[in-house]
Amino acid sequence: MYIEVERLSYSYNPTSPSAYALKDVSLTIEEGAFFGIIGHTGSGKSTFVQHLNALITLPTAEKKFKPKKGVAYPSIRIGDFDLADKHTDWKALRSKVGIVFQYPEYQLFAESVKEDVAFGLKNFSQTPLTPEETEAHVKEALTAVGLNYEEVKDASPFDLSGGQKRRVAIAGVIVTKPEILVLDEPAAGLDPLGKREIMGLLHSLHRSWCKTIVIVSHDMDEIGENCTKVAVFADGELKFLLPPSELFLHDEELEALGLDIPTTAKVRRALKERGISVDTDFTSEDFARQILALGGRHV
Ligand code: ADP
Ligand code: MG
């Protein structure tokens, strides 16, 4: 399933149009992408992703909607789902487009890990499941997030470590086997090792579980290393939509928007100032390879 967003504007306060959280955003996210969304705080990232599973509904999908002449309403299509249509099956949409919110561990509530994950399944599954089927799905989801089912299933979520809690929360979303998994700041608040582990987990889910991954992040190294394409938001507007290899060539424009750039982009620039040009896709692996290839010529 691809995602196609057109003319998306949104205000939390329609009486004050200056306060638009999103302004005329159009973009496509291809199936199979590991898509990144970056931007400073308040740039509209969370508002954007909440539209993708209709937590925020489009005006035309609201029950009391009456069209006004001459207005070009926003549209969002995700595969066969038309999010501008009030007759869309929202439950089916939400089982196909899973969203993991920022600090999702705060939303764990059940007495045991397995009940917490089963809740996600019950909430969004299309047909009732037997207890055996439920257990099989829960076990599969917890295993997919790298937890040992037998060890954690009866534990209280509150007794787990921070990283484990986050994994349980992710299991509660992927348990419906969404085709698209959206995560708002999935590595926020974790230590460097925890961050690397979560990104590793997302890659393993991308290979085996969810075709498309969308992450919101403000860690440029994380974005440069992991994403196939990146959307840059500033003040509710889409400023760039490029793969990292092209995006981080715009280092000065990104910094002018108040954004950081990856370490590789900083080193590339420092070398350029010394007359050494490095052609790289900005992943640390490629960067190291390019530097080694320069080797004898400059050192
Ligand atoms: P980001 O995730 O990039 O930090 P948000 O989408 O949360 O940005 O916010 C975009 C804008 O919308 C900001 O100006 C923010 O203050 C405002 N906003 C976000 N959530 C709400 C809300 N629930 N009510 C009113 N304004 C909000
Ligand atoms: Mg946010």
GROMACS .gro file of N, CA and C in nm, residues 37-180:
model
  432
   37ILE      N    1   1.050   1.144   0.869
   37ILE     CA    2   0.991   1.278   0.875
   37ILE      C    3   1.069   1.357   0.980
   38ILE      N    4   1.127   1.470   0.937
   38ILE     CA    5   1.204   1.550   1.031
   38ILE      C    6   1.153   1.693   1.033
   39GLY      N    7   1.191   1.765   1.136
   39GLY     CA    8   1.148   1.904   1.151
   39GLY      C    9   1.160   1.941   1.297
   40HIS      N   10   1.174   2.070   1.326
   40HIS     CA   11   1.189   2.108   1.466
   40HIS      C   12   1.056   2.092   1.540
   41THR      N   13   1.059   2.109   1.671
   41THR     CA   14   0.939   2.094   1.752
   41THR      C   15   0.832   2.194   1.705
   42GLY      N   16   0.712   2.143   1.689
   42GLY     CA   17   0.601   2.230   1.647
   42GLY      C   18   0.588   2.245   1.497
   43SER      N   19   0.669   2.169   1.420
   43SER     CA   20   0.664   2.186   1.274
   43SER      C   21   0.549   2.109   1.209
   44GLY      N   22   0.478   2.027   1.286
   44GLY     CA   23   0.360   1.959   1.231
   44GLY      C   24   0.376   1.809   1.209
   45LYS      N   25   0.489   1.752   1.252
   45LYS     CA   26   0.515   1.610   1.227
   45LYS      C   27   0.409   1.520   1.290
   46SER      N   28   0.382   1.543   1.418
   46SER     CA   29   0.285   1.456   1.486
   46SER      C   30   0.144   1.476   1.430
   47THR      N   31   0.111   1.600   1.398
   47THR     CA   32  -0.020   1.627   1.338
   47THR      C   33  -0.033   1.552   1.206
   48PHE      N   34   0.075   1.552   1.128
   48PHE     CA   35   0.073   1.482   0.999
   48PHE      C   36   0.049   1.332   1.020
   49VAL      N   37   0.128   1.269   1.108
   49VAL     CA   38   0.114   1.123   1.119
   49VAL      C   39  -0.019   1.083   1.181
   50GLN      N   40  -0.079   1.170   1.262
   50GLN     CA   41  -0.210   1.134   1.318
   50GLN      C   42  -0.320   1.131   1.211
   51HIS      N   43  -0.293   1.194   1.098
   51HIS     CA   44  -0.389   1.184   0.987
   51HIS      C   45  -0.384   1.047   0.920
   52LEU      N   46  -0.268   0.979   0.931
   52LEU     CA   47  -0.249   0.859   0.850
   52LEU      C   48  -0.334   0.741   0.895
   53ASN      N   49  -0.378   0.740   1.021
   53ASN     CA   50  -0.477   0.637   1.053
   53ASN      C   51  -0.606   0.701   1.106
   54ALA      N   52  -0.627   0.824   1.059
   54ALA     CA   53  -0.754   0.893   1.083
   54ALA      C   54  -0.783   0.919   1.230
   55LEU      N   55  -0.676   0.937   1.308
   55LEU     CA   56  -0.697   0.985   1.445
   55LEU      C   57  -0.742   1.130   1.437
   56ILE      N   58  -0.690   1.199   1.337
   56ILE     CA   59  -0.746   1.329   1.299
   56ILE      C   60  -0.813   1.304   1.163
   57THR      N   61  -0.942   1.334   1.156
   57THR     CA   62  -1.013   1.303   1.031
   57THR      C   63  -1.013   1.423   0.937
   58LEU      N   64  -1.022   1.393   0.810
   58LEU     CA   65  -1.031   1.499   0.709
   58LEU      C   66  -1.170   1.562   0.716
   59PRO      N   67  -1.181   1.689   0.678
   59PRO     CA   68  -1.312   1.755   0.688
   59PRO      C   69  -1.422   1.682   0.613
   60THR      N   70  -1.390   1.628   0.494
   60THR     CA   71  -1.494   1.561   0.414
   60THR      C   72  -1.537   1.428   0.475
   61ALA      N   73  -1.459   1.376   0.571
   61ALA     CA   74  -1.494   1.248   0.633
   61ALA      C   75  -1.573   1.267   0.762
   62GLU      N   76  -1.598   1.393   0.797
   62GLU     CA   77  -1.675   1.418   0.919
   62GLU      C   78  -1.824   1.399   0.892
   63LYS      N   79  -1.894   1.348   0.994
   63LYS     CA   80  -2.035   1.311   0.977
   63LYS      C   81  -2.120   1.427   0.923
   64LYS      N   82  -2.094   1.547   0.978
   64LYS     CA   83  -2.181   1.660   0.942
   64LYS      C   84  -2.128   1.740   0.823
   65PHE      N   85  -2.036   1.681   0.749
   65PHE     CA   86  -1.972   1.759   0.642
   65PHE      C   87  -2.071   1.804   0.534
   66LYS      N   88  -2.063   1.933   0.501
   66LYS     CA   89  -2.140   1.987   0.386
   66LYS      C   90  -2.041   2.060   0.297
   67PRO      N   91  -2.030   2.018   0.170
   67PRO     CA   92  -1.928   2.079   0.083
   67PRO      C   93  -1.957   2.226   0.055
   68LYS      N   94  -1.848   2.302   0.050
   68LYS     CA   95  -1.861   2.442   0.009
   68LYS      C   96  -1.806   2.452  -0.131
   69LYS      N   97  -1.870   2.534  -0.211
   69LYS     CA   98  -1.825   2.549  -0.351
   69LYS      C   99  -1.687   2.611  -0.359
   70GLY      N  100  -1.608   2.561  -0.452
   70GLY     CA  101  -1.479   2.625  -0.479
   70GLY      C  102  -1.369   2.591  -0.381
   71VAL      N  103  -1.398   2.503  -0.284
   71VAL     CA  104  -1.292   2.467  -0.188
   71VAL      C  105  -1.225   2.337  -0.234
   72ALA      N  106  -1.092   2.338  -0.243
   72ALA     CA  107  -1.019   2.215  -0.278
   72ALA      C  108  -0.985   2.144  -0.147
   73TYR      N  109  -1.065   2.044  -0.113
   73TYR     CA  110  -1.045   1.976   0.015
   73TYR      C  111  -0.924   1.884   0.010
   74PRO      N  112  -0.861   1.860   0.126
   74PRO     CA  113  -0.747   1.767   0.127
   74PRO      C  114  -0.791   1.625   0.098
   75SER      N  115  -0.698   1.546   0.045
   75SER     CA  116  -0.731   1.404   0.028
   75SER      C  117  -0.613   1.320   0.074
   76ILE      N  118  -0.645   1.204   0.130
   76ILE     CA  119  -0.542   1.106   0.166
   76ILE      C  120  -0.591   0.970   0.118
   77ARG      N  121  -0.508   0.905   0.038
   77ARG     CA  122  -0.537   0.768  -0.003
   77ARG      C  123  -0.426   0.679   0.049
   78ILE      N  124  -0.467   0.567   0.108
   78ILE     CA  125  -0.368   0.469   0.153
   78ILE      C  126  -0.413   0.335   0.095
   79GLY      N  127  -0.343   0.289  -0.009
   79GLY     CA  128  -0.390   0.171  -0.081
   79GLY      C  129  -0.531   0.197  -0.128
   80ASP      N  130  -0.624   0.107  -0.092
   80ASP     CA  131  -0.763   0.124  -0.135
   80ASP      C  132  -0.845   0.212  -0.041
   81PHE      N  133  -0.785   0.256   0.068
   81PHE     CA  134  -0.863   0.336   0.165
   81PHE      C  135  -0.863   0.483   0.123
   82ASP      N  136  -0.983   0.539   0.119
   82ASP     CA  137  -0.997   0.681   0.089
   82ASP      C  138  -1.033   0.752   0.219
   83LEU      N  139  -0.937   0.822   0.276
   83LEU     CA  140  -0.959   0.882   0.409
   83LEU      C  141  -1.043   1.009   0.403
   84ALA      N  142  -1.076   1.051   0.280
   84ALA     CA  143  -1.164   1.167   0.267
   84ALA      C  144  -1.311   1.126   0.264
   85ASP      N  145  -1.335   0.993   0.265
   85ASP     CA  146  -1.471   0.941   0.251
   85ASP      C  147  -1.523   0.895   0.388
   86LYS      N  148  -1.635   0.949   0.429
   86LYS     CA  149  -1.686   0.915   0.563
   86LYS      C  150  -1.731   0.769   0.575
   87HIS      N  151  -1.747   0.700   0.460
   87HIS     CA  152  -1.790   0.560   0.467
   87HIS      C  153  -1.675   0.462   0.479
   88THR      N  154  -1.553   0.514   0.485
   88THR     CA  155  -1.436   0.426   0.498
   88THR      C  156  -1.446   0.342   0.625
   89ASP      N  157  -1.400   0.219   0.614
   89ASP     CA  158  -1.399   0.127   0.730
   89ASP      C  159  -1.275   0.160   0.815
   90TRP      N  160  -1.296   0.243   0.917
   90TRP     CA  161  -1.182   0.296   0.995
   90TRP      C  162  -1.110   0.186   1.072
   91LYS      N  163  -1.186   0.088   1.116
   91LYS     CA  164  -1.124  -0.020   1.192
   91LYS      C  165  -1.029  -0.100   1.101
   92ALA      N  166  -1.076  -0.126   0.979
   92ALA     CA  167  -0.991  -0.198   0.882
   92ALA      C  168  -0.867  -0.115   0.852
   93LEU      N  169  -0.886   0.015   0.833
   93LEU     CA  170  -0.771   0.103   0.806
   93LEU      C  171  -0.670   0.093   0.920
   94ARG      N  172  -0.721   0.100   1.044
   94ARG     CA  173  -0.629   0.103   1.159
   94ARG      C  174  -0.558  -0.030   1.181
   95SER      N  175  -0.615  -0.139   1.129
   95SER     CA  176  -0.543  -0.265   1.141
   95SER      C  177  -0.434  -0.275   1.034
   96LYS      N  178  -0.445  -0.195   0.930
   96LYS     CA  179  -0.345  -0.197   0.821
   96LYS      C  180  -0.239  -0.087   0.836
   97VAL      N  181  -0.276   0.020   0.907
   97VAL     CA  182  -0.182   0.130   0.931
   97VAL      C  183  -0.168   0.146   1.082
   98GLY      N  184  -0.060   0.092   1.136
   98GLY     CA  185  -0.041   0.095   1.282
   98GLY      C  186   0.040   0.218   1.321
   99ILE      N  187   0.001   0.281   1.431
   99ILE     CA  188   0.077   0.397   1.478
   99ILE      C  189   0.128   0.374   1.619
  100VAL      N  190   0.257   0.393   1.635
  100VAL     CA  191   0.319   0.388   1.768
  100VAL      C  192   0.350   0.532   1.808
  101PHE      N  193   0.284   0.577   1.914
  101PHE     CA  194   0.301   0.718   1.954
  101PHE      C  195   0.432   0.740   2.026
  102GLN      N  196   0.461   0.867   2.049
  102GLN     CA  197   0.579   0.902   2.127
  102GLN      C  198   0.565   0.846   2.268
  103TYR      N  199   0.671   0.793   2.324
  103TYR     CA  200   0.669   0.733   2.458
  103TYR      C  201   0.548   0.639   2.475
  104PRO      N  202   0.537   0.538   2.388
  104PRO     CA  203   0.417   0.453   2.389
  104PRO      C  204   0.405   0.371   2.517
  105GLU      N  205   0.519   0.356   2.587
  105GLU     CA  206   0.515   0.275   2.710
  105GLU      C  207   0.423   0.337   2.816
  106TYR      N  208   0.398   0.468   2.805
  106TYR     CA  209   0.308   0.530   2.902
  106TYR      C  210   0.164   0.483   2.883
  107GLN      N  211   0.136   0.421   2.768
  107GLN     CA  212  -0.001   0.376   2.744
  107GLN      C  213  -0.022   0.229   2.779
  108LEU      N  214   0.085   0.163   2.827
  108LEU     CA  215   0.065   0.024   2.873
  108LEU      C  216  -0.021   0.030   2.998
  109PHE      N  217  -0.110  -0.066   3.010
  109PHE     CA  218  -0.202  -0.056   3.124
  109PHE      C  219  -0.240  -0.192   3.183
  110ALA      N  220  -0.228  -0.300   3.105
  110ALA     CA  221  -0.283  -0.427   3.151
  110ALA      C  222  -0.195  -0.489   3.260
  111GLU      N  223  -0.248  -0.594   3.323
  111GLU     CA  224  -0.174  -0.656   3.434
  111GLU      C  225  -0.058  -0.739   3.384
  112SER      N  226  -0.072  -0.792   3.262
  112SER     CA  227   0.039  -0.871   3.209
  112SER      C  228   0.070  -0.826   3.068
  113VAL      N  229   0.194  -0.857   3.028
  113VAL     CA  230   0.240  -0.821   2.894
  113VAL      C  231   0.149  -0.882   2.788
  114LYS      N  232   0.114  -1.010   2.806
  114LYS     CA  233   0.034  -1.074   2.701
  114LYS      C  234  -0.105  -1.013   2.689
  115GLU      N  235  -0.162  -0.969   2.802
  115GLU     CA  236  -0.294  -0.905   2.794
  115GLU      C  237  -0.286  -0.770   2.725
  116ASP      N  238  -0.175  -0.701   2.749
  116ASP     CA  239  -0.160  -0.570   2.687
  116ASP      C  240  -0.156  -0.583   2.535
  117VAL      N  241  -0.077  -0.680   2.488
  117VAL     CA  242  -0.063  -0.698   2.343
  117VAL      C  243  -0.195  -0.751   2.284
  118ALA      N  244  -0.261  -0.839   2.359
  118ALA     CA  245  -0.389  -0.895   2.311
  118ALA      C  246  -0.495  -0.786   2.297
  119PHE      N  247  -0.484  -0.682   2.379
  119PHE     CA  248  -0.580  -0.573   2.371
  119PHE      C  249  -0.574  -0.506   2.234
  120GLY      N  250  -0.450  -0.483   2.184
  120GLY     CA  251  -0.434  -0.422   2.052
  120GLY      C  252  -0.501  -0.507   1.945
  121LEU      N  253  -0.489  -0.636   1.961
  121LEU     CA  254  -0.545  -0.729   1.862
  121LEU      C  255  -0.698  -0.726   1.865
  122LYS      N  256  -0.752  -0.731   1.986
  122LYS     CA  257  -0.897  -0.733   2.003
  122LYS      C  258  -0.960  -0.605   1.948
  123ASN      N  259  -0.890  -0.495   1.973
  123ASN     CA  260  -0.939  -0.365   1.933
  123ASN      C  261  -0.954  -0.351   1.782
  124PHE      N  262  -0.863  -0.412   1.706
  124PHE     CA  263  -0.860  -0.384   1.563
  124PHE      C  264  -0.888  -0.504   1.474
  125SER      N  265  -0.901  -0.625   1.531
  125SER     CA  266  -0.919  -0.737   1.440
  125SER      C  267  -1.061  -0.738   1.383
  126GLN      N  268  -1.071  -0.788   1.263
  126GLN     CA  269  -1.197  -0.781   1.188
  126GLN      C  270  -1.295  -0.888   1.234
  127THR      N  271  -1.242  -1.002   1.275
  127THR     CA  272  -1.329  -1.112   1.317
  127THR      C  273  -1.287  -1.157   1.457
  128PRO      N  274  -1.383  -1.206   1.537
  128PRO     CA  275  -1.344  -1.252   1.671
  128PRO      C  276  -1.246  -1.369   1.663
  129LEU      N  277  -1.152  -1.373   1.755
  129LEU     CA  278  -1.051  -1.478   1.754
  129LEU      C  279  -1.070  -1.569   1.875
  130THR      N  280  -1.034  -1.697   1.859
  130THR     CA  281  -1.038  -1.788   1.973
  130THR      C  282  -0.920  -1.754   2.065
  131PRO      N  283  -0.926  -1.796   2.192
  131PRO     CA  284  -0.812  -1.769   2.282
  131PRO      C  285  -0.681  -1.828   2.227
  132GLU      N  286  -0.690  -1.943   2.161
  132GLU     CA  287  -0.567  -2.004   2.106
  132GLU      C  288  -0.510  -1.918   1.994
  133GLU      N  289  -0.600  -1.869   1.907
  133GLU     CA  290  -0.552  -1.783   1.797
  133GLU      C  291  -0.490  -1.655   1.853
  134THR      N  292  -0.559  -1.599   1.953
  134THR     CA  293  -0.507  -1.476   2.015
  134THR      C  294  -0.367  -1.502   2.070
  135GLU      N  295  -0.351  -1.611   2.143
  135GLU     CA  296  -0.221  -1.637   2.203
  135GLU      C  297  -0.113  -1.654   2.096
  136ALA      N  298  -0.149  -1.723   1.986
  136ALA     CA  299  -0.050  -1.744   1.879
  136ALA      C  300  -0.006  -1.610   1.819
  137HIS      N  301  -0.102  -1.520   1.798
  137HIS     CA  302  -0.067  -1.389   1.741
  137HIS      C  303   0.019  -1.307   1.838
  138VAL      N  304  -0.021  -1.312   1.966
  138VAL     CA  305   0.052  -1.234   2.068
  138VAL      C  306   0.196  -1.285   2.079
  139LYS      N  307   0.209  -1.416   2.077
  139LYS     CA  308   0.341  -1.477   2.088
  139LYS      C  309   0.428  -1.436   1.968
  140GLU      N  310   0.367  -1.440   1.851
  140GLU     CA  311   0.441  -1.404   1.729
  140GLU      C  312   0.486  -1.257   1.734
  141ALA      N  313   0.397  -1.170   1.780
  141ALA     CA  314   0.431  -1.026   1.783
  141ALA      C  315   0.541  -0.999   1.886
  142LEU      N  316   0.531  -1.062   2.004
  142LEU     CA  317   0.634  -1.039   2.106
  142LEU      C  318   0.768  -1.096   2.062
  143THR      N  319   0.765  -1.207   1.992
  143THR     CA  320   0.889  -1.265   1.939
  143THR      C  321   0.948  -1.173   1.833
  144ALA      N  322   0.860  -1.116   1.749
  144ALA     CA  323   0.907  -1.028   1.640
  144ALA      C  324   0.976  -0.903   1.694
  145VAL      N  325   0.937  -0.857   1.814
  145VAL     CA  326   1.003  -0.739   1.870
  145VAL      C  327   1.123  -0.777   1.957
  146GLY      N  328   1.162  -0.904   1.950
  146GLY     CA  329   1.286  -0.946   2.015
  146GLY      C  330   1.271  -0.982   2.162
  147LEU      N  331   1.148  -1.011   2.206
  147LEU     CA  332   1.130  -1.052   2.345
  147LEU      C  333   1.106  -1.202   2.351
  148ASN      N  334   1.146  -1.262   2.463
  148ASN     CA  335   1.124  -1.405   2.484
  148ASN      C  336   0.984  -1.423   2.544
  149TYR      N  337   0.895  -1.481   2.465
  149TYR     CA  338   0.754  -1.488   2.505
  149TYR      C  339   0.735  -1.553   2.641
  150GLU      N  340   0.799  -1.668   2.662
  150GLU     CA  341   0.779  -1.740   2.789
  150GLU      C  342   0.827  -1.656   2.908
  151GLU      N  343   0.932  -1.578   2.885
  151GLU     CA  344   0.987  -1.498   2.996
  151GLU      C  345   0.900  -1.377   3.030
  152VAL      N  346   0.841  -1.316   2.928
  152VAL     CA  347   0.772  -1.188   2.956
  152VAL      C  348   0.619  -1.198   2.962
  153LYS      N  349   0.562  -1.307   2.912
  153LYS     CA  350   0.416  -1.306   2.891
  153LYS      C  351   0.335  -1.275   3.017
  154ASP      N  352   0.377  -1.329   3.132
  154ASP     CA  353   0.299  -1.306   3.254
  154ASP      C  354   0.352  -1.192   3.340
  155ALA      N  355   0.461  -1.131   3.295
  155ALA     CA  356   0.518  -1.021   3.374
  155ALA      C  357   0.427  -0.899   3.367
  156SER      N  358   0.435  -0.814   3.469
  156SER     CA  359   0.365  -0.687   3.461
  156SER      C  360   0.448  -0.596   3.371
  157PRO      N  361   0.384  -0.526   3.277
  157PRO     CA  362   0.461  -0.435   3.190
  157PRO      C  363   0.543  -0.335   3.271
  158PHE      N  364   0.494  -0.303   3.389
  158PHE     CA  365   0.559  -0.200   3.470
  158PHE      C  366   0.690  -0.248   3.533
  159ASP      N  367   0.711  -0.381   3.534
  159ASP     CA  368   0.835  -0.434   3.591
  159ASP      C  369   0.946  -0.448   3.488
  160LEU      N  370   0.918  -0.414   3.363
  160LEU     CA  371   1.019  -0.430   3.259
  160LEU      C  372   1.108  -0.306   3.250
  161SER      N  373   1.222  -0.321   3.180
  161SER     CA  374   1.310  -0.205   3.157
  161SER      C  375   1.245  -0.113   3.054
  162GLY      N  376   1.298   0.010   3.043
  162GLY     CA  377   1.243   0.108   2.949
  162GLY      C  378   1.238   0.055   2.807
  163GLY      N  379   1.350  -0.004   2.763
  163GLY     CA  380   1.357  -0.056   2.626
  163GLY      C  381   1.258  -0.169   2.604
  164GLN      N  382   1.244  -0.256   2.706
  164GLN     CA  383   1.149  -0.369   2.694
  164GLN      C  384   1.005  -0.319   2.688
  165LYS      N  385   0.974  -0.219   2.770
  165LYS     CA  386   0.838  -0.164   2.768
  165LYS      C  387   0.804  -0.112   2.630
  166ARG      N  388   0.903  -0.041   2.571
  166ARG     CA  389   0.877   0.014   2.438
  166ARG      C  390   0.853  -0.097   2.337
  167ARG      N  391   0.927  -0.207   2.352
  167ARG     CA  392   0.906  -0.321   2.261
  167ARG      C  393   0.766  -0.380   2.278
  168VAL      N  394   0.721  -0.389   2.403
  168VAL     CA  395   0.586  -0.442   2.427
  168VAL      C  396   0.482  -0.350   2.360
  169ALA      N  397   0.503  -0.219   2.374
  169ALA     CA  398   0.409  -0.124   2.313
  169ALA      C  399   0.408  -0.140   2.161
  170ILE      N  400   0.526  -0.162   2.102
  170ILE     CA  401   0.533  -0.182   1.957
  170ILE      C  402   0.463  -0.313   1.920
  171ALA      N  403   0.483  -0.417   2.002
  171ALA     CA  404   0.416  -0.546   1.976
  171ALA      C  405   0.264  -0.528   1.974
  172GLY      N  406   0.212  -0.441   2.062
  172GLY     CA  407   0.068  -0.417   2.070
  172GLY      C  408   0.013  -0.351   1.944
  173VAL      N  409   0.101  -0.290   1.866
  173VAL     CA  410   0.057  -0.228   1.740
  173VAL      C  411   0.078  -0.323   1.622
  174ILE      N  412   0.193  -0.392   1.620
  174ILE     CA  413   0.219  -0.479   1.503
  174ILE      C  414   0.140  -0.609   1.510
  175VAL      N  415   0.074  -0.635   1.622
  175VAL     CA  416   0.004  -0.763   1.638
  175VAL      C  417  -0.108  -0.781   1.535
  176THR      N  418  -0.157  -0.671   1.478
  176THR     CA  419  -0.259  -0.684   1.373
  176THR      C  420  -0.196  -0.701   1.234
  177LYS      N  421  -0.064  -0.713   1.229
  177LYS     CA  422   0.009  -0.724   1.102
  177LYS      C  423  -0.018  -0.607   1.008
  178PRO      N  424   0.005  -0.486   1.055
  178PRO     CA  425  -0.017  -0.372   0.965
  178PRO      C  426   0.079  -0.375   0.847
  179GLU      N  427   0.034  -0.327   0.733
  179GLU     CA  428   0.125  -0.317   0.618
  179GLU      C  429   0.214  -0.196   0.632
  180ILE      N  430   0.160  -0.094   0.701
  180ILE     CA  431   0.236   0.029   0.721
  180ILE      C  432   0.249   0.052   0.871
   0.00000   0.00000   0.00000
